[in-house]
CSV table of C-alpha atoms and ligand atoms in Angstrom, one decimal:
chain,number,residue,atom,x,y,z
G,1,MET,CA,-13.5,17.0,1.8
G,2,ALA,CA,-9.6,16.9,0.7
G,3,ARG,CA,-8.6,13.4,1.2
G,4,ARG,CA,-4.8,13.5,2.9
G,5,LYS,CA,-1.7,12.9,1.2
G,6,ILE,CA,-0.6,9.2,2.0
G,7,VAL,CA,2.8,8.1,1.0
G,8,ALA,CA,4.4,4.2,2.1
G,9,GLY,CA,7.4,3.2,1.9
G,10,ASN,CA,7.8,-0.6,1.0
G,11,TRP,CA,11.1,-1.9,2.3
G,12,LYS,CA,10.6,-5.2,1.1
G,13,MET,CA,13.1,-8.2,2.2
G,14,ASN,CA,15.6,-5.4,3.3
G,15,MET,CA,17.1,-3.7,6.2
G,16,THR,CA,18.3,-6.1,9.5
G,17,PRO,CA,16.8,-4.7,12.8
G,18,THR,CA,20.1,-3.1,13.0
G,19,GLN,CA,20.0,-1.5,9.7
G,20,ALA,CA,16.3,-0.3,10.2
G,21,VAL,CA,16.8,1.7,13.4
G,22,GLU,CA,20.0,3.4,11.0
G,23,LEU,CA,17.5,4.1,8.5
G,24,VAL,CA,14.6,5.4,10.7
G,25,ASN,CA,16.9,7.8,12.0
G,26,THR,CA,18.4,8.9,8.9
G,27,LEU,CA,14.6,9.6,7.4
G,28,LYS,CA,13.4,10.9,10.3
G,29,PRO,CA,14.3,14.7,9.9
G,30,LEU,CA,13.8,14.2,6.0
G,31,VAL,CA,10.4,13.0,6.0
G,32,LYS,CA,9.2,15.5,8.6
G,33,THR,CA,5.7,16.9,7.5
G,34,ASN,CA,2.0,17.9,8.9
G,35,ASP,CA,0.3,17.7,5.4
G,36,VAL,CA,1.2,13.8,4.6
G,37,ASP,CA,0.9,10.5,6.3
G,38,VAL,CA,4.0,9.0,6.3
G,39,ILE,CA,4.3,5.0,6.4
G,40,PHE,CA,7.2,2.9,6.6
G,41,CYS,CA,6.3,-0.7,5.8
G,42,VAL,CA,8.9,-2.5,7.4
G,43,PRO,CA,10.1,-6.4,7.7
G,44,ALA,CA,8.2,-8.1,10.5
G,45,ILE,CA,11.2,-8.1,12.5
G,46,ASP,CA,12.1,-4.7,12.1
G,47,ILE,CA,8.8,-3.5,13.0
G,48,ILE,CA,9.7,-3.0,16.8
G,49,PRO,CA,13.1,-1.5,16.6
G,50,ALA,CA,11.8,0.8,13.9
G,51,MET,CA,8.8,1.7,16.3
G,52,GLU,CA,11.2,2.6,18.7
G,53,ALA,CA,13.4,4.7,16.8
G,54,ALA,CA,10.4,6.8,14.9
G,55,LYS,CA,8.8,7.4,18.6
G,56,GLY,CA,8.2,11.2,18.8
G,57,SER,CA,8.3,11.6,15.1
G,58,ASN,CA,5.5,11.8,12.7
G,59,ILE,CA,6.2,8.3,11.0
G,60,ASN,CA,4.0,5.4,11.4
G,61,ILE,CA,5.5,1.7,11.6
G,62,GLY,CA,3.5,-0.6,9.4
G,63,ALA,CA,4.0,-4.1,8.3
G,64,GLU,CA,4.2,-5.6,4.9
G,65,ASN,CA,1.6,-8.6,5.3
G,66,MET,CA,0.1,-10.7,7.8
G,67,TYR,CA,-1.7,-13.8,8.0
G,68,PHE,CA,-5.7,-13.9,8.2
G,69,GLU,CA,-6.4,-15.8,11.3
G,70,ASP,CA,-5.9,-14.4,14.7
G,71,SER,CA,-3.2,-17.6,16.2
G,72,GLY,CA,-2.8,-21.0,15.7
G,73,ALA,CA,-0.5,-23.8,13.7
G,74,TYR,CA,0.5,-21.5,10.8
G,75,THR,CA,4.4,-21.8,11.3
G,76,GLY,CA,6.0,-18.6,10.0
G,77,GLU,CA,2.9,-16.2,9.8
G,78,ILE,CA,2.3,-12.9,11.3
G,79,SER,CA,-0.5,-12.5,13.2
G,80,PRO,CA,-2.7,-9.3,13.1
G,81,LEU,CA,-3.0,-9.5,16.9
G,82,MET,CA,1.0,-9.1,17.1
G,83,LEU,CA,0.8,-6.3,14.7
G,84,VAL,CA,-1.8,-4.4,17.0
G,85,ASP,CA,0.2,-5.1,19.9
G,86,ALA,CA,3.2,-4.2,18.7
G,87,GLY,CA,1.6,-0.4,18.0
G,88,VAL,CA,1.1,-1.2,13.7
G,89,LYS,CA,-1.7,0.5,12.1
G,90,TYR,CA,-1.2,-0.2,8.7
G,91,VAL,CA,-0.4,-3.1,6.9
G,92,ILE,CA,0.3,-3.9,3.0
G,93,ILE,CA,-2.5,-6.5,1.8
G,94,GLY,CA,-1.9,-8.2,-1.8
G,95,HIS,CA,1.3,-6.9,-3.1
G,96,SER,CA,2.1,-8.4,-6.4
G,97,GLU,CA,5.2,-9.8,-5.2
G,98,ARG,CA,3.2,-12.0,-2.6
G,99,ARG,CA,0.2,-12.9,-5.5
G,100,GLU,CA,3.6,-14.1,-7.4
G,101,TYR,CA,6.1,-16.0,-5.3
G,102,PHE,CA,3.7,-16.9,-2.3
G,103,GLY,CA,0.7,-17.9,-4.3
G,104,GLU,CA,-1.7,-15.0,-3.0
G,105,THR,CA,-5.1,-15.0,-4.2
G,106,ASP,CA,-7.9,-12.4,-5.1
G,107,GLU,CA,-9.9,-14.8,-2.0
G,108,ILE,CA,-6.8,-14.6,0.1
G,109,VAL,CA,-6.0,-11.1,-0.4
G,110,ASN,CA,-10.0,-10.6,0.6
G,111,LYS,CA,-9.3,-12.8,3.9
G,112,LYS,CA,-6.9,-10.8,4.8
G,113,VAL,CA,-8.1,-7.6,3.9
G,114,LEU,CA,-11.4,-8.4,6.2
G,115,LYS,CA,-9.1,-9.4,9.2
G,116,ALA,CA,-7.0,-6.4,9.0
G,117,PHE,CA,-10.6,-4.5,9.4
G,118,GLU,CA,-11.8,-6.6,12.1
G,119,HIS,CA,-8.4,-5.5,13.9
G,120,ASN,CA,-8.8,-1.7,13.3
G,121,LEU,CA,-5.7,-2.2,11.1
G,122,THR,CA,-5.8,-0.4,7.9
G,123,PRO,CA,-5.2,-2.4,4.9
G,124,ILE,CA,-3.1,-1.0,1.7
G,125,VAL,CA,-4.8,-3.2,-1.0
G,126,CYS,CA,-2.8,-3.6,-3.7
G,127,CYS,CA,-3.8,-4.0,-7.3
G,128,GLY,CA,-2.2,-4.0,-10.8
G,129,GLU,CA,-1.7,-5.8,-13.8
G,130,SER,CA,1.3,-7.3,-15.8
G,131,LEU,CA,3.0,-6.0,-19.1
G,132,THR,CA,1.3,-8.6,-21.1
G,133,GLN,CA,-2.1,-8.1,-19.5
G,134,ARG,CA,-1.8,-4.4,-20.7
G,135,GLU,CA,-0.9,-5.2,-23.8
G,136,GLN,CA,-3.9,-7.8,-23.9
G,137,GLY,CA,-6.2,-4.9,-23.2
G,138,VAL,CA,-7.4,-6.4,-20.0
G,139,THR,CA,-6.0,-3.8,-17.6
G,140,PHE,CA,-9.3,-2.5,-16.2
G,141,ASP,CA,-10.9,-5.8,-16.4
G,142,LEU,CA,-8.2,-7.5,-14.2
G,143,ILE,CA,-8.3,-4.2,-11.6
G,144,ARG,CA,-12.4,-4.4,-11.7
G,145,GLN,CA,-11.6,-8.2,-10.1
G,146,GLN,CA,-9.0,-8.0,-8.0
G,147,ILE,CA,-10.8,-4.7,-6.2
G,148,LYS,CA,-14.2,-6.3,-6.5
G,149,ILE,CA,-13.5,-9.4,-5.1
G,150,ALA,CA,-10.7,-7.9,-2.4
G,151,PHE,CA,-13.6,-5.6,-0.8
G,152,GLN,CA,-16.5,-8.5,-0.6
G,153,ASN,CA,-18.1,-7.9,2.5
G,154,VAL,CA,-16.1,-4.8,3.2
G,155,SER,CA,-18.8,-2.6,4.9
G,156,ALA,CA,-19.0,1.2,2.7
G,157,GLU,CA,-17.8,2.5,6.5
G,158,GLN,CA,-14.8,0.3,6.2
G,159,ALA,CA,-14.0,1.3,2.7
G,160,GLN,CA,-13.8,4.7,3.2
G,161,THR,CA,-10.4,4.3,5.7
G,162,ALA,CA,-8.7,1.7,3.0
G,163,VAL,CA,-5.9,2.4,0.9
G,164,ILE,CA,-5.5,0.8,-2.3
G,165,ALA,CA,-2.6,1.0,-3.9
G,166,TYR,CA,-2.5,0.8,-8.0
G,167,GLU,CA,1.0,-0.7,-8.8
G,168,PRO,CA,1.2,-1.9,-12.6
G,169,ILE,CA,3.5,-5.1,-12.4
G,170,TRP,CA,5.8,-3.6,-14.9
G,171,ALA,CA,6.5,-0.7,-13.0
G,172,ILE,CA,7.8,-2.3,-9.5
G,173,GLY,CA,11.5,-2.1,-9.5
G,174,THR,CA,11.8,-1.8,-13.0
G,175,GLY,CA,12.6,1.9,-13.1
G,176,LYS,CA,9.9,2.0,-15.5
G,177,VAL,CA,7.5,4.3,-14.1
G,178,ALA,CA,3.8,4.9,-15.4
G,179,THR,CA,2.9,8.0,-17.3
G,180,THR,CA,1.1,10.6,-15.0
G,181,SER,CA,-2.0,10.2,-17.4
G,182,GLN,CA,-1.8,6.0,-17.1
G,183,ALA,CA,-1.6,6.1,-13.8
G,184,GLN,CA,-4.3,8.6,-13.0
G,185,GLU,CA,-6.2,6.8,-15.7
G,186,VAL,CA,-6.4,3.8,-14.0
G,187,CYS,CA,-6.6,5.2,-10.3
G,188,ALA,CA,-9.7,7.2,-11.9
G,189,ALA,CA,-11.5,4.1,-12.9
G,190,ILE,CA,-10.9,2.5,-9.4
G,191,ARG,CA,-12.7,5.2,-8.2
G,192,VAL,CA,-15.6,5.2,-10.2
G,193,LEU,CA,-15.7,1.5,-9.2
G,194,ILE,CA,-15.8,2.1,-5.6
G,195,SER,CA,-18.6,4.6,-6.3
G,196,GLU,CA,-20.4,1.4,-8.0
G,197,ILE,CA,-19.6,-0.8,-5.2
G,198,TYR,CA,-20.5,1.6,-2.3
G,199,ASP,CA,-21.4,5.1,-3.1
G,200,GLN,CA,-19.9,8.4,-4.0
G,201,THR,CA,-19.2,9.3,-0.6
G,202,THR,CA,-17.2,6.0,-0.1
G,203,ALA,CA,-15.5,6.9,-3.5
G,204,LEU,CA,-14.6,10.5,-2.3
G,205,ALA,CA,-12.8,8.9,1.0
G,206,VAL,CA,-11.3,6.2,-0.1
G,207,ARG,CA,-7.5,6.8,-0.6
G,208,ILE,CA,-5.5,5.5,-4.3
G,209,GLN,CA,-2.2,5.1,-4.1
G,210,TYR,CA,0.4,5.0,-7.6
G,211,GLY,CA,3.2,2.4,-7.2
G,212,GLY,CA,5.8,1.7,-9.2
G,213,SER,CA,9.5,2.7,-9.6
G,214,VAL,CA,8.4,6.2,-8.2
G,215,THR,CA,11.4,8.4,-7.6
G,216,ALA,CA,11.9,12.2,-6.2
G,217,ASP,CA,11.9,13.2,-10.1
G,218,THR,CA,8.3,11.9,-10.7
G,219,ALA,CA,6.5,12.1,-7.2
G,220,ALA,CA,5.4,15.4,-7.8
G,221,ASP,CA,3.8,15.2,-11.2
G,222,LEU,CA,2.5,11.7,-10.3
G,223,PHE,CA,0.7,13.0,-6.9
G,224,SER,CA,-1.0,16.1,-8.2
G,225,GLN,CA,-3.2,14.3,-10.3
G,226,PRO,CA,-6.7,14.5,-8.7
G,227,ASP,CA,-7.3,10.5,-8.3
G,228,ILE,CA,-3.8,10.0,-6.7
G,229,ASP,CA,-3.4,10.5,-3.5
G,230,GLY,CA,0.0,9.5,-2.7
G,231,GLY,CA,2.5,7.1,-3.3
G,232,LEU,CA,3.8,3.3,-2.3
G,233,VAL,CA,7.3,3.5,-2.9
G,234,GLY,CA,9.7,0.2,-3.0
G,235,GLY,CA,13.5,1.4,-4.0
G,236,ALA,CA,13.4,4.8,-3.0
G,237,SER,CA,12.0,4.6,0.4
G,238,LEU,CA,15.6,3.1,1.3
G,239,LYS,CA,17.1,6.2,0.2
G,240,PRO,CA,17.2,9.8,1.7
G,241,ASP,CA,15.4,10.6,-1.9
G,242,PHE,CA,12.3,9.2,0.2
G,243,GLY,CA,12.3,12.9,1.8
G,244,LYS,CA,11.9,14.5,-1.4
G,245,ILE,CA,9.1,11.9,-2.7
G,246,VAL,CA,7.4,12.9,0.8
G,247,ASN,CA,7.6,16.5,0.5
G,248,HIS,CA,7.2,16.3,-3.3
H,1,PEP,C1,6.7,-1.9,-4.4
H,1,PEP,O1,7.5,-2.3,-3.8
H,1,PEP,O2,5.5,-1.8,-3.9
H,1,PEP,C2,7.2,-0.8,-5.3
H,1,PEP,C3,6.7,0.3,-6.4
H,1,PEP,O3,8.4,-1.0,-5.6
H,1,PEP,P1,9.4,0.3,-6.4
H,1,PEP,O4,9.0,1.5,-5.9
H,1,PEP,O5,10.9,-0.1,-6.1
H,1,PEP,O6,8.8,-0.1,-8.0
């Protein structure tokens, strides 16, 4: 069965609630399609107004992060129960910015992935190497470690519904896109790894995105690769160009 393409925007720490509504209204007609799952992952405070603005459209409003407990004394964190109650279905887990600035380890990523599945949220699990790691020749070892730990105790049935985003850190927000063959090579390796951890059925079902400075000019070529099922898009998801990326 062919995998359905999935293109997600990551707004990062941009857009006030008022601006969020304006952006959803601007993009709504531009991202219209029946062929691609379209997700806008937005700051927590924007989720409810963006959800209201997206009503009746094909846009899914997702989250950029969540905590791995349901409730309690975790000041400032967002619970999966809050996301579910707001109507969220997708949540980015382990983005490189969370790993770099907020100390998220592979073990924390795994706890969050398990928690997301417990609440029927689809995690968009991020992995990716730094420029130094690529130059040291450890890209594949690193990705294997990140994915193996992220998926500890995740069942094959759950893994089949997951989204994995391969995002080389050196390509995020830098304007430096991985070449199509670099992106395909790592996404293919991730699929092989999933077949090793689980089985071929799971490997063929899991959706793998590329992320890192994707633009309207590069999307079509990247997303046509056999193991790339769409993209996770930062900067360009805040612009009308996102429509062209979705409809690549
Ligand atoms: C991201 O935030 O996941 C991302 C890929 O950002 P950008 O597209 O701006 O590189």
